Amino acid sequence: MEHIRTPKVENVRLVDRISSKKAALGTLYLTATHVIFVENATDTRKETWILHSQISTIEKQATTATGCPLLIRCKNFQLLQLIIPQERDCHDVYISLIRLTRPVKYEELYCFSFNPKLDKEEREQGWMLIDLSEEYKRMGLPNNYWQLSDVNRDYRVCDSYPTELYVPKSATAHIIVGSSKFRSRRRFPALSYYYKDNHASICRSSQPLSGFSARCLEDEQMLQAIRKANPGSDFIYVVDTRPKLNAMANRAAGKGYENEDNYSNIKFQFIGIENIHVMRNSLQKMLEVCELKSPSMSDFLWGLENSGWLRHIKAIMDAGLFIAKAVSEEGASVLVHCSDGWDRTAQVCSVASLLLDPHYRTLQGFMVLIEKDWISFGHKFNHRYGNLDGDPKEISPVIDQFIECVWQLMEQFPCAFEFNERFLIHIQHHIYSCQFGNFLCNSQKERRELKIQERTYSLWAHLWKNRADYLNPLFRADHSQTRGTLPLSTTPCNFMYKFWSGMYNRFEKGLQPRQSVTDYLMAVKEETQQLEEELEALEERLEKIQKVQLNHSKVKSKPSEPSKHSGFSTSDNSAANTPQDYCGNIKSFPSRSPSQGDEDSALILTQDNLKSSDPDLSANSDQESGVEDLSCRSPSGGECAPSEDSGKDRDSDEAVFLTA
Amino acid sequence: MEFAELIKTPRVDNVVLHRPFYPAVEGTLCLTGHHLILSSRQDNTEELWLLHSNIDAIDKRFVGPLGTIIVKCKDFRIIQLDIPGMEECLNIASSIEALSTLDSITLMYPFFYRPMFEVIEDGWHSFLPEQEFELYSSATSEWRLSYVNKEFAVCPSYPPIVIVPKSIDDEALRKVATFRHGGRFPILSYYHKKNGMVIMRSGQPLTGTNGRRCKEDEKLINATLRAGKRGYIIDTRSLNVAQQARAKGGGFEQEAHYPQWRRIHKSIERYHILQESLIKLVEACNDQTHNMDRWLSKLESSNWLTHIKEILTTACLAAQCIDREGASILIHGTEGTDSTLQVTSLAQIILEPRSRTIRGFEALIEREWLQAGHPFQQRCAQSAYCNSKQKWESPVFLLFLDCVWQILRQFPCSFEFNENFLIMLFEHSYASQFGTFLGNNESERCKLKLQQKTMSLWSWVNRPSELSKFTNPLFEANNLVIWPSVAPQSLQLWEGIFLRWNRSSKYLDEAYEEMVNIIDYNKELQAKVNILRRQLAELETEDGIQESP
């Protein structure tokens, strides 16, 4: 609280990014956790809530006649432009936000004050939803080749690794410890994924400290042990996910990569994924393109190409494909590393797992995957996503890229995933929101020390509770696309990678398709379910009545029964038979109406914000669905709309098409 | 002329056919007057059955005695035929070349095609102008049908019947026709029932360098304005181009002479610029080198999506004038047969729910493209692979279909038809067994006696068995104006057309099937529940009657 210089500023304007002419007048509030903008317009009182932890940059722009503009960029790709009348107020807000958005202690983060009103037991259960030991069991471990090792008990060997790790049975503690000494940050080779069908595995580690000539017997034995754990193959792949040049440069610093001559039966392979700095700049460039005001097609495509973003996404996917093919088609085990083995390695291992194992394409399986390859293996969430004030050079959209890879796959295999796009978007949102404890800190060790599970809530439980919002209607457990390994034979071509407008322009609803097929189909499926139930009930009743009629005298003795039944049945009728009911209680039909071009996108935008950062989590669950989507199930409400859109501001619309 | 003269070798055995995503097939290649046929003579094996008129270009090459013909189709497909024997190969190649470039329309396949289906409704009579006019006449009495062009004497590219303001007589129309490019005097394109505003279209006014004017022209278009109201003239050329047109006798409406009209210039490209754009785009899509950056750069430099954006933006502007500004508009470019039609027809897609239904969209194409005199014969003579580079070849209609697809993608539940319907129209506009897209205007079609001698595309499409393939399962009638986004982020490459032969659509097709299943199952249950409800209701009233005494 002491950081808030001014808790409230009046007569602030929130500028609509698409049409600069329009701005909503309202009051700006600063709280310990949120920036809140409440519009003055008495009929709506629209609220925009932004969590401090979502804010990535605050920019104070040159004062103009109308006031002092403040530009707030968020990590979930929201962009807010405020105009504050007094320079002094603007400065105060700016200074306050600078401090508020850069917490120095974990305890300042929202998850420590966030209270979804669950009791202790519910919270504990929430943390138990995703259980990695269960996951290794599901893979078929332990078995004759792999065992759970306690070598890292109390994080004695490697402090960024979890305590529970699977290693080859033949790898003794001596070998592991020896190998760990020869690896950056002691991140020795450990199991990431075991492919039951043919015993091949994906292991991960950091780079070896080979320099120009150094060797380590134990490390060589460790790789041998991995190979032996797969009786079906006489070699293993060692995949270095860095560009060769980067890896060679590391040799000068006493690090580097495996020398094929020193390790028996390995096939060494570079796969050039760029480092976190290149990726950070690439995203920055792409976001600049997204921020352009009415860009031409050439501006956009040129900017997108120039950012290199899709090229990087493709590189990660190609690496995942290479590994998945090695495992499933060649039956060979793969050891993956980059430098420290916590960024590119996490991306590539999880993409490969997702391609190989349909379980990871389910809702729960996807949570497990993130828990396994990202959270437990010490992906540095705090550094990469800037939760606490830190070195800006450590920040990089590593997991964002993984999430996008999943989306790109979903676009190519629309029936293969149990979850939908909204699920990915909400996970991305919460990686930055710090509303739940899952993604705090840089390692399991830190999280345990901070007693995260006792003091915060788990995102997984929250997503699971609202899973109905995240289902892909096209997913069927017995569909060919959902079974087994995704077909890898068709190498994805360059033109298969598309700009993900649903993520990077997600707050500009005007740019998105105005009707959601996913939500439409979910509504149909829901209705189908109701119909199934009704059908059953009707059949039962029909049977009963027919019996009763056969035995006519009995009917007379119970005259009240039929009428009671028919009362039930009519009410049921109306619920099941008229799709209109799906939007009957949705007031905001106009959101799908023509006006979407401008004005309404602002409306949706603020409603979204309100929900997305609403401390009340239940509201948060349908950040994206809500008004727009449900109403599309039945446009019959359209009668009311013409009056709505006739009241629109014309100038703004014109501006869009005239300037475009 | 006999086709037999052109067919040097009617049949070659042991020809190997290579197609994208299919294993190679060996079979017998046959040439007929209109088709290239490859039969493997095995049951259940797909055969090649290709219209010569669908062939855009062929390449041939030889390795020893084995010849290879690469057949490049107007629908962008590329197939390869390996033909043993140099002479056979040369014969086949020259036959294909001759047969695919027949210069007489009456030799085209539609004049020989005998339908194998029963005609339920003759498509030639499905969309008569009188019927279309009835849709308006219930809402307004300010317009009338004019038969002034009955003999195609006033305007050769107009249909015999047009809709004009009631207060303007045929004599005035004749005068206006002499003042407009190609005799294309302003006529009604669309009447917006919601507020009575209209879209008119015409050719450019022939003002020339000395600012010629035409009182009847001014009177005609002013007759469409309500008292005290202003209208907009949307010129689909940049001001610069419009000014240059004056030197060639063309021009634009001067403010002084049209004080009630505000002129807006929106530049939409034409002719070879669009054709080159298509050629570049298809080339980029066929380039399979796996390099992300090159792809985006090629997509960008083709400018295809830029054209899409320009056309859509202008159509949105037109729709906005009508629906938001409450102003009538006149649209023209130079001839009024290309960009003008793109804009008027897309504006109707945006404004008019009927044009988003299958019937309504067919009517729109009939009205705004065929009867409006879009020169299909010239524009669709060649496609992306041809080197002839004739000025009049231009993918104007394909761009229109692409724009419709963009809107469909943004409003997936508001169209009664699906993507396949648009793809089908694209295919038939370039090569077809039906006569619908033959000729450049109604006058030519009359002379060719297409109605008597060929089958209409609509006769085939509007049969229930075909319609089911083109019906969008997600459709729910939406009575609103739909405003698409024209931001670059919202526009995408139409993969169904441009990547159709370059990527497997298996998984997308499966998804579509799944979607259809979900909706069909829902409908099936709905029907079952309704039947049971009725049964129950009947039983219960019987009960009631029995009980009440």
Short mmCIF file of N, CA and C in Angstrom, two decimals, chain B residues 135-213:
data_model
loop_
_atom_site.label_atom_id
_atom_site.label_comp_id
_atom_site.label_asym_id
_atom_site.label_seq_id
_atom_site.Cartn_x
_atom_site.Cartn_y
_atom_site.Cartn_z
N LEU B 135 -39.43 -8.96 -55.56
CA LEU B 135 -38.94 -8.90 -54.18
C LEU B 135 -38.85 -7.46 -53.69
N TYR B 136 -38.53 -6.56 -54.63
CA TYR B 136 -38.42 -5.15 -54.26
C TYR B 136 -39.77 -4.44 -54.33
N SER B 137 -40.57 -4.82 -55.34
CA SER B 137 -41.75 -4.02 -55.62
C SER B 137 -42.74 -4.02 -54.45
N SER B 138 -42.61 -5.03 -53.58
CA SER B 138 -43.48 -5.01 -52.42
C SER B 138 -43.07 -3.88 -51.46
N ALA B 139 -41.81 -3.50 -51.51
CA ALA B 139 -41.31 -2.52 -50.56
C ALA B 139 -41.27 -1.10 -51.12
N THR B 140 -41.22 -0.96 -52.43
CA THR B 140 -41.10 0.38 -52.98
C THR B 140 -41.80 0.47 -54.33
N SER B 141 -42.30 1.65 -54.62
CA SER B 141 -42.92 1.85 -55.93
C SER B 141 -42.14 2.89 -56.73
N GLU B 142 -40.92 3.18 -56.26
CA GLU B 142 -40.14 4.21 -56.92
C GLU B 142 -39.35 3.69 -58.10
N TRP B 143 -39.43 2.38 -58.34
CA TRP B 143 -38.62 1.77 -59.38
C TRP B 143 -39.49 1.02 -60.36
N ARG B 144 -38.97 0.86 -61.56
CA ARG B 144 -39.73 0.12 -62.56
C ARG B 144 -38.79 -0.75 -63.37
N LEU B 145 -39.37 -1.73 -64.05
CA LEU B 145 -38.61 -2.52 -65.00
C LEU B 145 -38.60 -1.79 -66.33
N SER B 146 -37.44 -1.71 -66.96
CA SER B 146 -37.39 -1.10 -68.28
C SER B 146 -36.95 -2.15 -69.29
N TYR B 147 -37.63 -2.15 -70.44
CA TYR B 147 -37.28 -3.09 -71.50
C TYR B 147 -36.54 -2.35 -72.62
N VAL B 148 -35.99 -1.19 -72.29
CA VAL B 148 -35.36 -0.37 -73.31
C VAL B 148 -34.23 -1.11 -74.03
N ASN B 149 -33.62 -2.04 -73.34
CA ASN B 149 -32.47 -2.75 -73.91
C ASN B 149 -32.86 -4.10 -74.50
N LYS B 150 -34.13 -4.23 -74.85
CA LYS B 150 -34.67 -5.52 -75.29
C LYS B 150 -33.82 -6.15 -76.40
N GLU B 151 -33.42 -5.33 -77.34
CA GLU B 151 -32.64 -5.85 -78.47
C GLU B 151 -31.14 -5.67 -78.26
N PHE B 152 -30.74 -5.36 -77.03
CA PHE B 152 -29.34 -5.08 -76.72
C PHE B 152 -28.79 -3.91 -77.53
N ALA B 153 -29.67 -3.02 -77.93
CA ALA B 153 -29.24 -1.93 -78.80
C ALA B 153 -28.71 -0.76 -77.98
N VAL B 154 -29.28 -0.56 -76.80
CA VAL B 154 -28.84 0.59 -75.99
C VAL B 154 -27.51 0.28 -75.29
N CYS B 155 -27.43 -0.89 -74.74
CA CYS B 155 -26.19 -1.29 -74.06
C CYS B 155 -25.94 -2.76 -74.35
N PRO B 156 -24.92 -3.07 -75.12
CA PRO B 156 -24.67 -4.46 -75.51
C PRO B 156 -24.32 -5.37 -74.34
N SER B 157 -23.82 -4.82 -73.25
CA SER B 157 -23.41 -5.70 -72.15
C SER B 157 -24.47 -5.76 -71.04
N TYR B 158 -25.60 -5.09 -71.23
CA TYR B 158 -26.67 -5.17 -70.25
C TYR B 158 -27.66 -6.24 -70.66
N PRO B 159 -28.44 -6.73 -69.69
CA PRO B 159 -29.50 -7.69 -70.02
C PRO B 159 -30.69 -6.95 -70.65
N PRO B 160 -31.65 -7.66 -71.20
CA PRO B 160 -32.78 -6.98 -71.85
C PRO B 160 -33.65 -6.22 -70.85
N ILE B 161 -33.67 -6.68 -69.61
CA ILE B 161 -34.53 -6.04 -68.62
C ILE B 161 -33.68 -5.47 -67.49
N VAL B 162 -33.88 -4.19 -67.18
CA VAL B 162 -33.13 -3.58 -66.08
C VAL B 162 -34.10 -2.79 -65.19
N ILE B 163 -33.64 -2.49 -63.98
CA ILE B 163 -34.48 -1.74 -63.04
C ILE B 163 -33.97 -0.30 -62.96
N VAL B 164 -34.88 0.63 -63.18
CA VAL B 164 -34.49 2.06 -63.20
C VAL B 164 -35.51 2.86 -62.40
N PRO B 165 -35.18 4.13 -62.06
CA PRO B 165 -36.16 4.95 -61.33
C PRO B 165 -37.43 5.11 -62.15
N LYS B 166 -38.55 5.08 -61.48
CA LYS B 166 -39.84 5.12 -62.16
C LYS B 166 -40.01 6.41 -62.97
N SER B 167 -39.44 7.49 -62.41
CA SER B 167 -39.67 8.79 -63.03
C SER B 167 -38.85 9.02 -64.29
N ILE B 168 -38.00 8.09 -64.63
CA ILE B 168 -37.15 8.28 -65.81
C ILE B 168 -37.67 7.39 -66.94
N ASP B 169 -37.98 8.03 -68.07
CA ASP B 169 -38.54 7.22 -69.16
C ASP B 169 -37.44 6.65 -70.05
N ASP B 170 -37.83 5.75 -70.92
CA ASP B 170 -36.86 5.03 -71.75
C ASP B 170 -36.08 5.97 -72.67
N GLU B 171 -36.73 7.04 -73.07
CA GLU B 171 -36.06 7.98 -73.95
C GLU B 171 -34.85 8.60 -73.23
N ALA B 172 -35.09 8.98 -71.99
CA ALA B 172 -34.00 9.54 -71.19
C ALA B 172 -32.88 8.52 -71.01
N LEU B 173 -33.28 7.28 -70.80
CA LEU B 173 -32.27 6.22 -70.60
C LEU B 173 -31.37 6.11 -71.82
N ARG B 174 -31.97 6.21 -73.01
CA ARG B 174 -31.17 6.14 -74.23
C ARG B 174 -30.13 7.24 -74.26
N LYS B 175 -30.57 8.44 -73.83
CA LYS B 175 -29.63 9.57 -73.82
C LYS B 175 -28.52 9.35 -72.80
N VAL B 176 -28.92 8.89 -71.62
CA VAL B 176 -27.91 8.65 -70.58
C VAL B 176 -26.90 7.61 -71.08
N ALA B 177 -27.41 6.61 -71.80
CA ALA B 177 -26.53 5.54 -72.26
C ALA B 177 -25.40 6.08 -73.14
N THR B 178 -25.69 7.14 -73.89
CA THR B 178 -24.63 7.69 -74.75
C THR B 178 -23.60 8.45 -73.92
N PHE B 179 -23.93 8.75 -72.68
CA PHE B 179 -23.02 9.50 -71.82
C PHE B 179 -22.23 8.57 -70.88
N ARG B 180 -22.52 7.29 -70.95
CA ARG B 180 -21.84 6.37 -70.03
C ARG B 180 -21.05 5.32 -70.81
N HIS B 181 -19.91 4.95 -70.29
CA HIS B 181 -19.02 3.98 -70.93
C HIS B 181 -19.79 2.70 -71.27
N GLY B 182 -19.66 2.27 -72.52
CA GLY B 182 -20.29 1.04 -72.97
C GLY B 182 -21.80 1.10 -72.93
N GLY B 183 -22.34 2.31 -72.85
CA GLY B 183 -23.80 2.44 -72.79
C GLY B 183 -24.37 2.02 -71.45
N ARG B 184 -23.48 1.82 -70.47
CA ARG B 184 -23.94 1.30 -69.17
C ARG B 184 -24.47 2.44 -68.31
N PHE B 185 -25.73 2.79 -68.56
CA PHE B 185 -26.38 3.85 -67.77
C PHE B 185 -26.66 3.32 -66.35
N PRO B 186 -26.79 4.23 -65.38
CA PRO B 186 -26.99 3.78 -63.99
C PRO B 186 -28.27 2.97 -63.83
N ILE B 187 -28.16 1.79 -63.24
CA ILE B 187 -29.34 0.97 -62.96
C ILE B 187 -29.29 0.49 -61.52
N LEU B 188 -30.42 0.00 -61.06
CA LEU B 188 -30.49 -0.45 -59.67
C LEU B 188 -29.75 -1.77 -59.51
N SER B 189 -28.91 -1.82 -58.48
CA SER B 189 -28.22 -3.05 -58.16
C SER B 189 -28.83 -3.67 -56.90
N TYR B 190 -29.14 -2.81 -55.93
CA TYR B 190 -29.64 -3.34 -54.66
C TYR B 190 -30.51 -2.31 -53.96
N TYR B 191 -31.60 -2.77 -53.39
CA TYR B 191 -32.51 -1.90 -52.64
C TYR B 191 -32.48 -2.37 -51.19
N HIS B 192 -32.10 -1.49 -50.28
CA HIS B 192 -31.98 -1.84 -48.87
C HIS B 192 -33.32 -1.60 -48.19
N LYS B 193 -34.05 -2.66 -47.95
CA LYS B 193 -35.41 -2.50 -47.46
C LYS B 193 -35.48 -1.78 -46.12
N LYS B 194 -34.45 -1.94 -45.33
CA LYS B 194 -34.46 -1.36 -43.98
C LYS B 194 -34.68 0.15 -44.02
N ASN B 195 -34.02 0.82 -44.97
CA ASN B 195 -34.17 2.28 -44.99
C ASN B 195 -34.41 2.85 -46.39
N GLY B 196 -34.63 1.97 -47.36
CA GLY B 196 -34.96 2.45 -48.70
C GLY B 196 -33.79 3.00 -49.49
N MET B 197 -32.57 2.85 -48.96
CA MET B 197 -31.40 3.33 -49.71
C MET B 197 -31.03 2.31 -50.79
N VAL B 198 -30.36 2.79 -51.82
CA VAL B 198 -30.06 1.89 -52.94
C VAL B 198 -28.59 1.92 -53.35
N ILE B 199 -28.18 0.83 -53.99
CA ILE B 199 -26.89 0.80 -54.67
C ILE B 199 -27.20 0.78 -56.17
N MET B 200 -26.63 1.75 -56.90
CA MET B 200 -26.72 1.73 -58.36
C MET B 200 -25.34 1.49 -58.92
N ARG B 201 -25.30 1.00 -60.14
CA ARG B 201 -24.00 0.86 -60.78
C ARG B 201 -24.10 1.26 -62.25
N SER B 202 -22.95 1.60 -62.81
CA SER B 202 -22.93 2.09 -64.18
C SER B 202 -21.51 2.01 -64.71
N GLY B 203 -21.31 2.51 -65.97
CA GLY B 203 -19.96 2.73 -66.48
C GLY B 203 -19.56 4.16 -66.13
N GLN B 204 -18.31 4.51 -66.40
CA GLN B 204 -17.87 5.88 -66.11
C GLN B 204 -18.60 6.89 -67.01
N PRO B 205 -18.79 8.11 -66.52
CA PRO B 205 -19.39 9.13 -67.38
C PRO B 205 -18.38 9.59 -68.42
N LEU B 206 -18.85 9.84 -69.64
CA LEU B 206 -17.94 10.21 -70.72
C LEU B 206 -17.79 11.73 -70.76
N THR B 207 -17.19 12.27 -69.72
CA THR B 207 -17.06 13.73 -69.63
C THR B 207 -15.97 14.25 -70.55
N GLY B 208 -14.94 13.46 -70.75
CA GLY B 208 -13.83 13.90 -71.60
C GLY B 208 -13.10 15.08 -70.99
N THR B 209 -12.20 15.64 -71.75
CA THR B 209 -11.38 16.73 -71.22
C THR B 209 -12.14 18.04 -71.10
N ASN B 210 -13.17 18.21 -71.92
CA ASN B 210 -13.88 19.49 -71.83
C ASN B 210 -15.12 19.45 -70.94
N GLY B 211 -15.18 18.47 -70.07
CA GLY B 211 -16.22 18.48 -69.04
C GLY B 211 -17.64 18.42 -69.58
N ARG B 212 -17.82 17.53 -70.54
CA ARG B 212 -19.15 17.33 -71.07
C ARG B 212 -20.11 16.92 -69.96
N ARG B 213 -21.37 17.38 -70.07
CA ARG B 213 -22.35 16.92 -69.08
C ARG B 213 -23.61 16.41 -69.77
#
